[in-house]
CSV table of C-alpha atoms (C1' of nucleotides) in Angstrom, one decimal:
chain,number,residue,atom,x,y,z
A,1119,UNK,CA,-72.4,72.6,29.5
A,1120,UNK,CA,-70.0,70.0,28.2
A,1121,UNK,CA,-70.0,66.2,29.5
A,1122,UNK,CA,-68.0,64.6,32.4
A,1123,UNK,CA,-65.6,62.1,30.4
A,1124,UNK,CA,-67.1,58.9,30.0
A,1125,UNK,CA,-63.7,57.4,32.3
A,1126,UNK,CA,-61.5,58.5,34.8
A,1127,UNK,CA,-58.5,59.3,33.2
A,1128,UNK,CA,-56.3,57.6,36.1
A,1129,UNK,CA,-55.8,54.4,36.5
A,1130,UNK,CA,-57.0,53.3,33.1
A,1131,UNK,CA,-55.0,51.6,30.2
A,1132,UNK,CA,-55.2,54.2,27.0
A,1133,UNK,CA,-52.8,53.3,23.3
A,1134,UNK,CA,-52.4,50.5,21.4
A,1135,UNK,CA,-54.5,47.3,23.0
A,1136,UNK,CA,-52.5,44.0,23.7
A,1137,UNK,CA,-53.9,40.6,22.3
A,1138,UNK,CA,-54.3,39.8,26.0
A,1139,UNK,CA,-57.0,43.1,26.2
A,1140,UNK,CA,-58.5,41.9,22.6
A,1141,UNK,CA,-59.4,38.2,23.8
A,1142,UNK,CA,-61.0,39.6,27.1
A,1143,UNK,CA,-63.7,42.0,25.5
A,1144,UNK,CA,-64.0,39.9,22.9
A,1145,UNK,CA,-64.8,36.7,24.6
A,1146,UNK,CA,-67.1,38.8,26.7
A,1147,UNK,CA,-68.8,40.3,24.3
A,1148,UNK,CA,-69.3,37.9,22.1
A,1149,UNK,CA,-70.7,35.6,25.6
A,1150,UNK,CA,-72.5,38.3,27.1
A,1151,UNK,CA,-73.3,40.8,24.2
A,1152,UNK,CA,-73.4,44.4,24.3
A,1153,UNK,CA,-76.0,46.1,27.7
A,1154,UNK,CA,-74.3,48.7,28.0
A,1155,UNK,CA,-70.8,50.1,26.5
A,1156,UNK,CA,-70.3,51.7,29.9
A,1157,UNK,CA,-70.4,48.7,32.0
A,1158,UNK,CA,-68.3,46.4,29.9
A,1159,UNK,CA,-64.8,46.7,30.4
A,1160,UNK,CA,-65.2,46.7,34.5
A,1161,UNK,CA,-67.2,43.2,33.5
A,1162,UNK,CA,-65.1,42.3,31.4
A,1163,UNK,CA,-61.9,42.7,33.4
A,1164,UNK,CA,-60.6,45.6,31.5
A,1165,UNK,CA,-58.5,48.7,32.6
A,1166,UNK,CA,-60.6,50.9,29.2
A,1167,UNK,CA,-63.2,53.0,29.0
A,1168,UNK,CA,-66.1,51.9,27.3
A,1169,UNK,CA,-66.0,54.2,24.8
A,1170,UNK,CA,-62.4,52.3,24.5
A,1171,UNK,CA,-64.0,49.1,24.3
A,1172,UNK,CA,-67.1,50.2,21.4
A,1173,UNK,CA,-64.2,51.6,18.9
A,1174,UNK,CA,-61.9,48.7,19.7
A,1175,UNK,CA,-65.0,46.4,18.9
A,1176,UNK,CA,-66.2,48.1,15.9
A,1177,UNK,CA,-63.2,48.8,14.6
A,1178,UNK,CA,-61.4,46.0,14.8
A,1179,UNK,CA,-62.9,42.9,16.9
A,1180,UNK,CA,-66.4,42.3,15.2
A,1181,UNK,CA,-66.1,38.8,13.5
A,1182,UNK,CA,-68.4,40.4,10.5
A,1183,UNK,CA,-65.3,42.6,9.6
A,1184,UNK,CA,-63.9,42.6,5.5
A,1185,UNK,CA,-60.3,42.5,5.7
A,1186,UNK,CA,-58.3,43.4,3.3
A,1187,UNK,CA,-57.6,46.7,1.6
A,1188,UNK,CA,-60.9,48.4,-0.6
A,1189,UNK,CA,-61.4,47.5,-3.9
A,1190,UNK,CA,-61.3,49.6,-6.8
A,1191,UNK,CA,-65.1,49.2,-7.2
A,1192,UNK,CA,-65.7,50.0,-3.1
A,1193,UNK,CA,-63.7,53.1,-4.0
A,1194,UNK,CA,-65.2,54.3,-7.0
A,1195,UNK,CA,-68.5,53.5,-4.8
A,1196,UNK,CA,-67.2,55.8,-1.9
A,1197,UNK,CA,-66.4,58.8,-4.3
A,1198,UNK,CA,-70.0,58.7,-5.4
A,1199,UNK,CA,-71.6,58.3,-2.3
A,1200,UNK,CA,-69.5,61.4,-0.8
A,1201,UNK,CA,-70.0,63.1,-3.4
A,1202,UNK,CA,-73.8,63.3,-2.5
A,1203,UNK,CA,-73.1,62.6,1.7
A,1204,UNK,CA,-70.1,65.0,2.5
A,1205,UNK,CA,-68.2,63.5,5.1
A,1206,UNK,CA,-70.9,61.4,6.4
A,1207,UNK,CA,-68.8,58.4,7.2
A,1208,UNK,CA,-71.1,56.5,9.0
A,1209,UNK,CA,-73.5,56.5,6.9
A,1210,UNK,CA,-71.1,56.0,3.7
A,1211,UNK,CA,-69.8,52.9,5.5
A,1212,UNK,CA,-73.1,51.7,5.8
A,1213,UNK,CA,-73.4,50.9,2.2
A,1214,UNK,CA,-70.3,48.5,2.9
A,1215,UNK,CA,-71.3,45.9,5.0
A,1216,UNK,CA,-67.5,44.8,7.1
A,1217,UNK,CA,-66.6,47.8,6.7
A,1218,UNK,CA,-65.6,50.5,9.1
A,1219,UNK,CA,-66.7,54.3,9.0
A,1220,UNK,CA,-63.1,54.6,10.5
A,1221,UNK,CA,-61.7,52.7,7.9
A,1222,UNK,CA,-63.6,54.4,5.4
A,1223,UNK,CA,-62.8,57.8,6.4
A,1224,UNK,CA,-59.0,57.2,6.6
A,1225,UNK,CA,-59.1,55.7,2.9
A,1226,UNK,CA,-60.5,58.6,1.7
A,1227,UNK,CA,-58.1,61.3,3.8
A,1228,UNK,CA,-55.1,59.1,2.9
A,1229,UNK,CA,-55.6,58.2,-0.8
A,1230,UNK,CA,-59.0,58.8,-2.6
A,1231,UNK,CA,-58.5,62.5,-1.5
A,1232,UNK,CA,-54.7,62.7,-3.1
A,1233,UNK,CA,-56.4,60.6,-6.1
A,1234,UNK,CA,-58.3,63.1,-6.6
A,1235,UNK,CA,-56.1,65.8,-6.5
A,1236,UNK,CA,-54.2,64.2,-9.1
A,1237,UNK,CA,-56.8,64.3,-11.0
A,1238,UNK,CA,-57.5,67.8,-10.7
A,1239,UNK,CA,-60.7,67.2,-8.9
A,1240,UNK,CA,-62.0,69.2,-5.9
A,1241,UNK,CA,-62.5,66.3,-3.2
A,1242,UNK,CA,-64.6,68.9,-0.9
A,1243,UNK,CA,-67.3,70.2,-3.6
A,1244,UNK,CA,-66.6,67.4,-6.4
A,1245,UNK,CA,-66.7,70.3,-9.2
A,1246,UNK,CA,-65.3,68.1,-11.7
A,1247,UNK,CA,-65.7,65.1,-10.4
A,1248,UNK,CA,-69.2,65.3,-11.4
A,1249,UNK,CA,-67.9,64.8,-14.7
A,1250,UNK,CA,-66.0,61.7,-13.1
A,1251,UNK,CA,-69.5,60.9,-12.0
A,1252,UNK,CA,-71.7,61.7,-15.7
A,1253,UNK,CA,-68.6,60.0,-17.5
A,1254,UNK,CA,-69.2,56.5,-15.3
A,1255,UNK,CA,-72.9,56.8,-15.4
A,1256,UNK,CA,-72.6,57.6,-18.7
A,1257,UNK,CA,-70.9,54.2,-19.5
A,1258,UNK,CA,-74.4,52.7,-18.5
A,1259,UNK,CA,-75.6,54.7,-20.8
A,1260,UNK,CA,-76.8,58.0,-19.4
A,1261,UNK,CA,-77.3,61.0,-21.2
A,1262,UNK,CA,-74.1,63.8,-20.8
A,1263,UNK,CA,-73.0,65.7,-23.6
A,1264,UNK,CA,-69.6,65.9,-24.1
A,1265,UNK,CA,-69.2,67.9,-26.8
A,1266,UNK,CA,-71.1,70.4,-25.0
A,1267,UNK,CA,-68.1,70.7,-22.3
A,1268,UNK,CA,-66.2,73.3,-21.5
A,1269,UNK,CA,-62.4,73.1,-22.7
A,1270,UNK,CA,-61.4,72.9,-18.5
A,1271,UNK,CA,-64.5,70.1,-18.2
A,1272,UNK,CA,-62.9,68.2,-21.3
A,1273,UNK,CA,-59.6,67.7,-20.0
A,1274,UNK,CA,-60.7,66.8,-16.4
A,1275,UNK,CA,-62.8,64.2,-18.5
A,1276,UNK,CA,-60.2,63.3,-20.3
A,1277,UNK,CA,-57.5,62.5,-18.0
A,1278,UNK,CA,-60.3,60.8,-15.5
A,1279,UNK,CA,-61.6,58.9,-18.6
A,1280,UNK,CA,-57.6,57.5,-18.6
A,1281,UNK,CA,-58.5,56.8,-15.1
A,1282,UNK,CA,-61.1,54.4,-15.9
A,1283,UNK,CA,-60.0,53.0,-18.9
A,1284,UNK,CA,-58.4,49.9,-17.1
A,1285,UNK,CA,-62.1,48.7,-16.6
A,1286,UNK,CA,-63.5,49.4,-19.8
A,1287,UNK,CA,-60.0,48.7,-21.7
A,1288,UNK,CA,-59.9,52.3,-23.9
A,1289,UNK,CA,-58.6,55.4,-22.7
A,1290,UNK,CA,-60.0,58.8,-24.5
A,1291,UNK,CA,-57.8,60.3,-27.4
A,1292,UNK,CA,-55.1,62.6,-26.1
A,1293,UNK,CA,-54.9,66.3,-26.8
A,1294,UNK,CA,-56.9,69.3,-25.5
A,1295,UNK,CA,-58.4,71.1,-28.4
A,1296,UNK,CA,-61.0,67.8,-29.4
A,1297,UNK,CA,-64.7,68.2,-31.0
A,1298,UNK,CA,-66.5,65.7,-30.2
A,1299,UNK,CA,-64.9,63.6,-27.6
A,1300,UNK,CA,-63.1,60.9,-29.2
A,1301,UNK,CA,-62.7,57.7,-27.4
A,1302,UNK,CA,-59.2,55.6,-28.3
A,1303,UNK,CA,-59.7,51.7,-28.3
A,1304,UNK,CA,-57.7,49.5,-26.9
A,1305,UNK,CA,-56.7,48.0,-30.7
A,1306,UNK,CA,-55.7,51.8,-31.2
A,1307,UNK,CA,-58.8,52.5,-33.5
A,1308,UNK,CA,-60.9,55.4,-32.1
A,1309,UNK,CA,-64.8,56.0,-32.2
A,1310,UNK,CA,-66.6,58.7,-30.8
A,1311,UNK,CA,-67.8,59.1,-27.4
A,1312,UNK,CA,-71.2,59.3,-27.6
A,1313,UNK,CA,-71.4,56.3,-30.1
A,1314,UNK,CA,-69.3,54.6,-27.5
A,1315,UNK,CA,-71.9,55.4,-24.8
A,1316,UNK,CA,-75.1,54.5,-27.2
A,1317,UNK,CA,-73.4,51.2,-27.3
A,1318,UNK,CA,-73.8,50.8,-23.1
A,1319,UNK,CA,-77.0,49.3,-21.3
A,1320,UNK,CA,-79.5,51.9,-20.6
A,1321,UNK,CA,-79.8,50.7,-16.9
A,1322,UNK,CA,-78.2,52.9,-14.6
A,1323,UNK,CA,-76.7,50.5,-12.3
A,1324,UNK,CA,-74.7,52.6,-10.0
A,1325,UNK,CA,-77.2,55.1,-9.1
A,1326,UNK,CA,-79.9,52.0,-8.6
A,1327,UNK,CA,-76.9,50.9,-6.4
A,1328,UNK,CA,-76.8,54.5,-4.4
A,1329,UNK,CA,-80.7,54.4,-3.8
A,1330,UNK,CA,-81.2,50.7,-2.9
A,1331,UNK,CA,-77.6,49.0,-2.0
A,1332,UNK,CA,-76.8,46.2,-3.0
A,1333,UNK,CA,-75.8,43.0,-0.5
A,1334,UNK,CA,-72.4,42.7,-0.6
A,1335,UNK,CA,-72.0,39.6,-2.9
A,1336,UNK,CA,-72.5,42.4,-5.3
A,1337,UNK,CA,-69.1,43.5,-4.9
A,1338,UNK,CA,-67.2,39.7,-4.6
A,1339,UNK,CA,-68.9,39.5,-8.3
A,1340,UNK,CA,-67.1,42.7,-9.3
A,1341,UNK,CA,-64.2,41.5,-7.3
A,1342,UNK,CA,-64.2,37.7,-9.1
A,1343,UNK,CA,-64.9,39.9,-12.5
A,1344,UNK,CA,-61.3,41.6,-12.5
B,360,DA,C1',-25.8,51.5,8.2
B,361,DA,C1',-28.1,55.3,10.0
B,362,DG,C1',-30.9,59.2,10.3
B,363,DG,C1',-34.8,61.7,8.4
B,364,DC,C1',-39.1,61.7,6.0
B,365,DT,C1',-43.6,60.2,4.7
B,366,DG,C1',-47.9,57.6,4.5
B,367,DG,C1',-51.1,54.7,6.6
B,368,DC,C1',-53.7,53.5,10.3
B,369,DA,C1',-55.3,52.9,15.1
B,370,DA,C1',-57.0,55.4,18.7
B,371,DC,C1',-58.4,59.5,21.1
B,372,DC,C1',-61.0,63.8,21.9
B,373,DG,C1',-64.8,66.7,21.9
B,374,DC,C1',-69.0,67.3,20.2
B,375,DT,C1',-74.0,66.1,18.9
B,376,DC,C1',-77.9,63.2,19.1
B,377,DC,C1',-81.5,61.0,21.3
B,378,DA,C1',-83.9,58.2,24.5
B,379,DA,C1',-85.1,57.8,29.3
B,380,DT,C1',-86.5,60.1,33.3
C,1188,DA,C1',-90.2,71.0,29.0
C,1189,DA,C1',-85.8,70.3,30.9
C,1190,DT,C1',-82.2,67.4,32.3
C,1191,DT,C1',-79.2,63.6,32.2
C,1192,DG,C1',-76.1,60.3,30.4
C,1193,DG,C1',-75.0,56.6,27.0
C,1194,DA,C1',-74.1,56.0,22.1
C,1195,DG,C1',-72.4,57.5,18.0
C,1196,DC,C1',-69.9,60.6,14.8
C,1197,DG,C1',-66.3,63.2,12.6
C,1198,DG,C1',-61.9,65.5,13.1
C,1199,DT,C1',-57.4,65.1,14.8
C,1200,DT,C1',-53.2,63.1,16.7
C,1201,DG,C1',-49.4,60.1,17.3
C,1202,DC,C1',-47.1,55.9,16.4
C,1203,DC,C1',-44.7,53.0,13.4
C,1204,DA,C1',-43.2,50.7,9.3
C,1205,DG,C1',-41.2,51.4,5.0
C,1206,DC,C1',-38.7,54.3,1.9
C,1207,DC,C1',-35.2,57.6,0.7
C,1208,DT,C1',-30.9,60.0,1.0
DNA sequence: AAGGCTGGCAACCGCTCCAAT
DNA sequence: AATTGGAGCGGTTGCCAGCCT
């Protein structure tokens, strides 16, 4: 059981790669294409191990790469698809063209994750974060109850409706013991929640999104949007 | 100014998957 | 059906820049 390594560990470069290392594999690459992962860095001149040269490549070298840090809506679009994927970062990343699993996965450990602890949320089973979820959907005008929360499922919807109310300029009315979820406007009037919500487009855009995604001009719209 | 601390990220490691034989 | 080996995936580590004291 268990596999030879894919290199010799002597005698082969390992860390941070130069620019000198970058512009070999890429120019092969990007001459040649990809045979074999194995056979590229001896053709290409390199002291890696292909397995060196495929992360280095995907992670970093591919011209089709998004730079740039995430956006707020390729975040809230992470959080959803985790919340139904786990940690299934290739195939969450896959829903982001130019976008690394890598990437993705190191977003999430270093600040979704802590977002979401803020928020009282638990990142691993997404418990309340449901409620994120029903409270976003809901905004295109799905069908959650609000009044029929719990007073622990109120809050967490409360303080994550304060959370999205940069987008949707209002934040929910503060204190704990509400009725019916009121909603505070931006003007300082309030309204109802679920009056609010009749208010949204019935389409539910973001789980279309999930089951069919979207190109990614779909997200330079958001992006030009904000 | 200097040392310690922290967060973000690139890269590595070990494992599984799967196609070829 | 079993074996082999390349590709891919997810967890983890270690470096480094920026911040804090």
């Amino acid at each position: 059981m268990g596999r030879q390594p894919c290199f010799e560990k002597s005698g082969l470069n390992r860390g941070p790669w130069t620019i000198e290392e970058d512009h070999k594999l890429m120019t092969f690459i990007l001459s040649n294409g990809i045979q074999c992962w194995r056979t590229v860095p001896k053709l290409a001149g390199l002291h890696r191990c292909g397995k060196s040269c495929r992360l280095r490549w995907i992670n970093s070298l591919r011209p089709d790469l998004k730079r740039g840090a995430l956006t707020e809506a390729e975040e809230e679009m992470i959080i959803q698809l985790h919340s139904r994927l786990g940690n299934r970062w290739s195939k969450i990343a896959a829903h982001f063209p130019g976008r690394t699993d890598n990437e993705i996965k190191n977003h999430w450990n270093t600040r979704i994750k802590k977002k979401l602890q803020v928020l009282g949320s638990n990142h691993t089973s997404h418990t309340p974060l449901q409620q994120y979820e029903d409270c976003k959907v809901k905004k295109g005008g799905g069908t959650m109850k609000p009044e029929s929360a719990t007073e622990q499922g109120e809050i967490e919807l409360e303080l994550q409706g304060t959370q999205i109310d940069e987008r949707f300029n209002y934040g929910f009315h503060e204190g704990r013991n509400m009725g019916p979820l009121e909603i505070q406007k931006a003007d300082h009037t309030t309204t109802s929640f679920s009056e609010e919500m009749d208010k949204r487009p019935p389409e539910d855009f973001l789980q279309q999104w999930i089951d069919s995604p979207l190109p990614w001009e779909f997200f330079s719209n958001l992006k030009e949007d904000t």
